[in-house]
Amino acid sequence: MTNLIDMSEREYFAQFAKRTGMFMGCTSLTVVTAFMVGYDQAAQRHGGPGLDGWREWLMENFQVSGNLVWEGQIRQVALPGWEGGWELTPEQEAHVLKVLFKLFDKFLAERDAAPGA
């Protein structure tokens, strides 16, 4: 495995998705969201793009509410008919995380392929 420091954001988050429990101790959507928000803040403080454009990408590619944070938007995509309750069953939580990492990888791939990236 490549050193985490030397990985692209896409490679890093692919490893994070495979081993979320190793990074965080538990695999809840709330904990993963907190990690990703912290990653975003650190990346931007040090000149990286972090999650820049992620929420907007979700709005452009899916019929999600613009008045939600991206965690809520992912719930809308992963759980059609979701009406805003924050409590999820373990099965729903696992499904939402799977969708999150799949879509985030697609977002990063598109961002990396964009001119000037």
PDB file of C-alpha atoms in Angstrom:
ATOM      1  CA  MET A   1       0.000   0.000   0.000  1.00  0.00           C
ATOM      2  CA  THR A   2       1.235   3.484  -0.840  1.00  0.00           C
ATOM      3  CA  ASN A   3       1.934   5.806   2.064  1.00  0.00           C
ATOM      4  CA  LEU A   4      -1.261   7.736   2.882  1.00  0.00           C
ATOM      5  CA  ILE A   5       0.641  11.022   2.626  1.00  0.00           C
ATOM      6  CA  ASP A   6       1.625  10.305  -0.982  1.00  0.00           C
ATOM      7  CA  MET A   7      -1.872   9.374  -2.184  1.00  0.00           C
ATOM      8  CA  SER A   8      -4.166  11.498  -4.295  1.00  0.00           C
ATOM      9  CA  GLU A   9      -7.423  12.478  -2.622  1.00  0.00           C
ATOM     10  CA  ARG A  10      -9.190   9.828  -4.682  1.00  0.00           C
ATOM     11  CA  GLU A  11      -6.755   7.093  -3.599  1.00  0.00           C
ATOM     12  CA  TYR A  12      -6.908   8.270   0.012  1.00  0.00           C
ATOM     13  CA  PHE A  13     -10.694   8.158   0.177  1.00  0.00           C
ATOM     14  CA  ALA A  14     -10.771   4.755  -1.546  1.00  0.00           C
ATOM     15  CA  GLN A  15      -8.602   3.457   1.313  1.00  0.00           C
ATOM     16  CA  PHE A  16     -10.730   5.302   3.863  1.00  0.00           C
ATOM     17  CA  ALA A  17     -13.913   3.735   2.427  1.00  0.00           C
ATOM     18  CA  LYS A  18     -12.420   0.234   2.663  1.00  0.00           C
ATOM     19  CA  ARG A  19     -11.224   0.703   6.240  1.00  0.00           C
ATOM     20  CA  THR A  20     -13.491   3.289   7.817  1.00  0.00           C
ATOM     21  CA  GLY A  21     -13.455   1.498  11.156  1.00  0.00           C
ATOM     22  CA  MET A  22      -9.647   1.567  11.222  1.00  0.00           C
ATOM     23  CA  PHE A  23      -9.630   5.328  10.671  1.00  0.00           C
ATOM     24  CA  MET A  24     -12.573   6.214  12.906  1.00  0.00           C
ATOM     25  CA  GLY A  25     -13.320   3.326  15.253  1.00  0.00           C
ATOM     26  CA  CYS A  26     -16.925   3.150  14.074  1.00  0.00           C
ATOM     27  CA  THR A  27     -18.666   3.492  10.744  1.00  0.00           C
ATOM     28  CA  SER A  28     -21.658   5.733  11.319  1.00  0.00           C
ATOM     29  CA  LEU A  29     -22.618   8.337   8.754  1.00  0.00           C
ATOM     30  CA  THR A  30     -22.311  11.065  11.377  1.00  0.00           C
ATOM     31  CA  VAL A  31     -18.734  10.065  12.234  1.00  0.00           C
ATOM     32  CA  VAL A  32     -17.735   9.698   8.572  1.00  0.00           C
ATOM     33  CA  THR A  33     -19.262  13.110   7.823  1.00  0.00           C
ATOM     34  CA  ALA A  34     -17.335  14.691  10.713  1.00  0.00           C
ATOM     35  CA  PHE A  35     -14.106  13.136   9.407  1.00  0.00           C
ATOM     36  CA  MET A  36     -14.737  14.398   5.878  1.00  0.00           C
ATOM     37  CA  VAL A  37     -15.595  17.905   7.094  1.00  0.00           C
ATOM     38  CA  GLY A  38     -12.389  17.947   9.154  1.00  0.00           C
ATOM     39  CA  TYR A  39     -10.431  16.718   6.135  1.00  0.00           C
ATOM     40  CA  ASP A  40     -11.990  19.495   4.064  1.00  0.00           C
ATOM     41  CA  GLN A  41     -10.993  22.168   6.561  1.00  0.00           C
ATOM     42  CA  ALA A  42      -7.415  20.886   6.830  1.00  0.00           C
ATOM     43  CA  ALA A  43      -7.045  20.564   3.052  1.00  0.00           C
ATOM     44  CA  GLN A  44      -8.296  24.093   2.440  1.00  0.00           C
ATOM     45  CA  ARG A  45      -6.076  25.531   5.171  1.00  0.00           C
ATOM     46  CA  HIS A  46      -3.087  24.005   3.403  1.00  0.00           C
ATOM     47  CA  GLY A  47      -4.028  25.010  -0.146  1.00  0.00           C
ATOM     48  CA  GLY A  48      -5.861  21.868  -1.274  1.00  0.00           C
ATOM     49  CA  PRO A  49      -9.345  21.707  -2.753  1.00  0.00           C
ATOM     50  CA  GLY A  50     -10.815  19.503  -0.021  1.00  0.00           C
ATOM     51  CA  LEU A  51     -14.521  19.016  -0.675  1.00  0.00           C
ATOM     52  CA  ASP A  52     -14.834  22.162  -2.783  1.00  0.00           C
ATOM     53  CA  GLY A  53     -17.680  21.676  -5.257  1.00  0.00           C
ATOM     54  CA  TRP A  54     -19.009  18.436  -3.690  1.00  0.00           C
ATOM     55  CA  ARG A  55     -22.377  19.796  -2.534  1.00  0.00           C
ATOM     56  CA  GLU A  56     -22.878  21.643  -5.821  1.00  0.00           C
ATOM     57  CA  TRP A  57     -21.975  18.490  -7.774  1.00  0.00           C
ATOM     58  CA  LEU A  58     -24.675  16.586  -5.894  1.00  0.00           C
ATOM     59  CA  MET A  59     -27.230  19.278  -6.776  1.00  0.00           C
ATOM     60  CA  GLU A  60     -26.201  19.255 -10.455  1.00  0.00           C
ATOM     61  CA  ASN A  61     -26.319  15.476 -10.807  1.00  0.00           C
ATOM     62  CA  PHE A  62     -29.257  14.514  -8.581  1.00  0.00           C
ATOM     63  CA  GLN A  63     -32.607  15.965  -7.631  1.00  0.00           C
ATOM     64  CA  VAL A  64     -31.588  16.926  -4.103  1.00  0.00           C
ATOM     65  CA  SER A  65     -32.704  19.798  -1.947  1.00  0.00           C
ATOM     66  CA  GLY A  66     -30.474  22.859  -2.087  1.00  0.00           C
ATOM     67  CA  ASN A  67     -31.314  23.763   1.497  1.00  0.00           C
ATOM     68  CA  LEU A  68     -29.621  20.648   2.924  1.00  0.00           C
ATOM     69  CA  VAL A  69     -26.003  20.064   3.851  1.00  0.00           C
ATOM     70  CA  TRP A  70     -24.344  17.389   1.738  1.00  0.00           C
ATOM     71  CA  GLU A  71     -24.965  14.701   4.376  1.00  0.00           C
ATOM     72  CA  GLY A  72     -28.705  15.260   3.961  1.00  0.00           C
ATOM     73  CA  GLN A  73     -28.357  15.320   0.187  1.00  0.00           C
ATOM     74  CA  ILE A  74     -26.630  11.915   0.255  1.00  0.00           C
ATOM     75  CA  ARG A  75     -29.506  10.572   2.338  1.00  0.00           C
ATOM     76  CA  GLN A  76     -31.945  11.834  -0.304  1.00  0.00           C
ATOM     77  CA  VAL A  77     -30.023  10.070  -3.081  1.00  0.00           C
ATOM     78  CA  ALA A  78     -29.484   6.818  -1.180  1.00  0.00           C
ATOM     79  CA  LEU A  79     -32.929   6.590   0.407  1.00  0.00           C
ATOM     80  CA  PRO A  80     -35.627   7.668  -2.068  1.00  0.00           C
ATOM     81  CA  GLY A  81     -38.569   8.991  -0.107  1.00  0.00           C
ATOM     82  CA  TRP A  82     -36.382   9.994   2.848  1.00  0.00           C
ATOM     83  CA  GLU A  83     -38.256  12.688   4.736  1.00  0.00           C
ATOM     84  CA  GLY A  84     -35.616  14.168   6.977  1.00  0.00           C
ATOM     85  CA  GLY A  85     -35.371  11.800   9.934  1.00  0.00           C
ATOM     86  CA  TRP A  86     -31.769  11.530  11.101  1.00  0.00           C
ATOM     87  CA  GLU A  87     -32.060   8.105  12.749  1.00  0.00           C
ATOM     88  CA  LEU A  88     -31.166   5.268  10.380  1.00  0.00           C
ATOM     89  CA  THR A  89     -31.331   1.513  10.771  1.00  0.00           C
ATOM     90  CA  PRO A  90     -27.959  -0.262  10.548  1.00  0.00           C
ATOM     91  CA  GLU A  91     -28.922  -1.469   7.067  1.00  0.00           C
ATOM     92  CA  GLN A  92     -29.832   2.050   5.929  1.00  0.00           C
ATOM     93  CA  GLU A  93     -26.618   3.433   7.416  1.00  0.00           C
ATOM     94  CA  ALA A  94     -24.503   0.854   5.557  1.00  0.00           C
ATOM     95  CA  HIS A  95     -26.349   1.594   2.308  1.00  0.00           C
ATOM     96  CA  VAL A  96     -25.972   5.367   2.662  1.00  0.00           C
ATOM     97  CA  LEU A  97     -22.230   4.999   3.321  1.00  0.00           C
ATOM     98  CA  LYS A  98     -21.843   2.767   0.268  1.00  0.00           C
ATOM     99  CA  VAL A  99     -23.628   5.376  -1.878  1.00  0.00           C
ATOM    100  CA  LEU A 100     -21.602   8.199  -0.313  1.00  0.00           C
ATOM    101  CA  PHE A 101     -18.255   6.618  -1.162  1.00  0.00           C
ATOM    102  CA  LYS A 102     -19.359   5.600  -4.667  1.00  0.00           C
ATOM    103  CA  LEU A 103     -20.580   9.114  -5.491  1.00  0.00           C
ATOM    104  CA  PHE A 104     -17.641  10.823  -3.821  1.00  0.00           C
ATOM    105  CA  ASP A 105     -15.239   8.739  -5.914  1.00  0.00           C
ATOM    106  CA  LYS A 106     -17.145   9.729  -9.062  1.00  0.00           C
ATOM    107  CA  PHE A 107     -17.014  13.395  -8.016  1.00  0.00           C
ATOM    108  CA  LEU A 108     -13.255  13.231  -7.392  1.00  0.00           C
ATOM    109  CA  ALA A 109     -12.664  11.461 -10.725  1.00  0.00           C
ATOM    110  CA  GLU A 110     -14.585  14.170 -12.597  1.00  0.00           C
ATOM    111  CA  ARG A 111     -12.835  16.941 -10.689  1.00  0.00           C
ATOM    112  CA  ASP A 112      -9.411  15.403 -11.370  1.00  0.00           C
ATOM    113  CA  ALA A 113     -10.224  15.105 -15.094  1.00  0.00           C
ATOM    114  CA  ALA A 114     -11.421  18.712 -15.399  1.00  0.00           C
ATOM    115  CA  PRO A 115      -9.200  21.110 -17.353  1.00  0.00           C
ATOM    116  CA  GLY A 116      -6.764  22.857 -15.053  1.00  0.00           C
ATOM    117  CA  ALA A 117      -7.085  20.246 -12.308  1.00  0.00           C
TER     118      ALA A 117
END
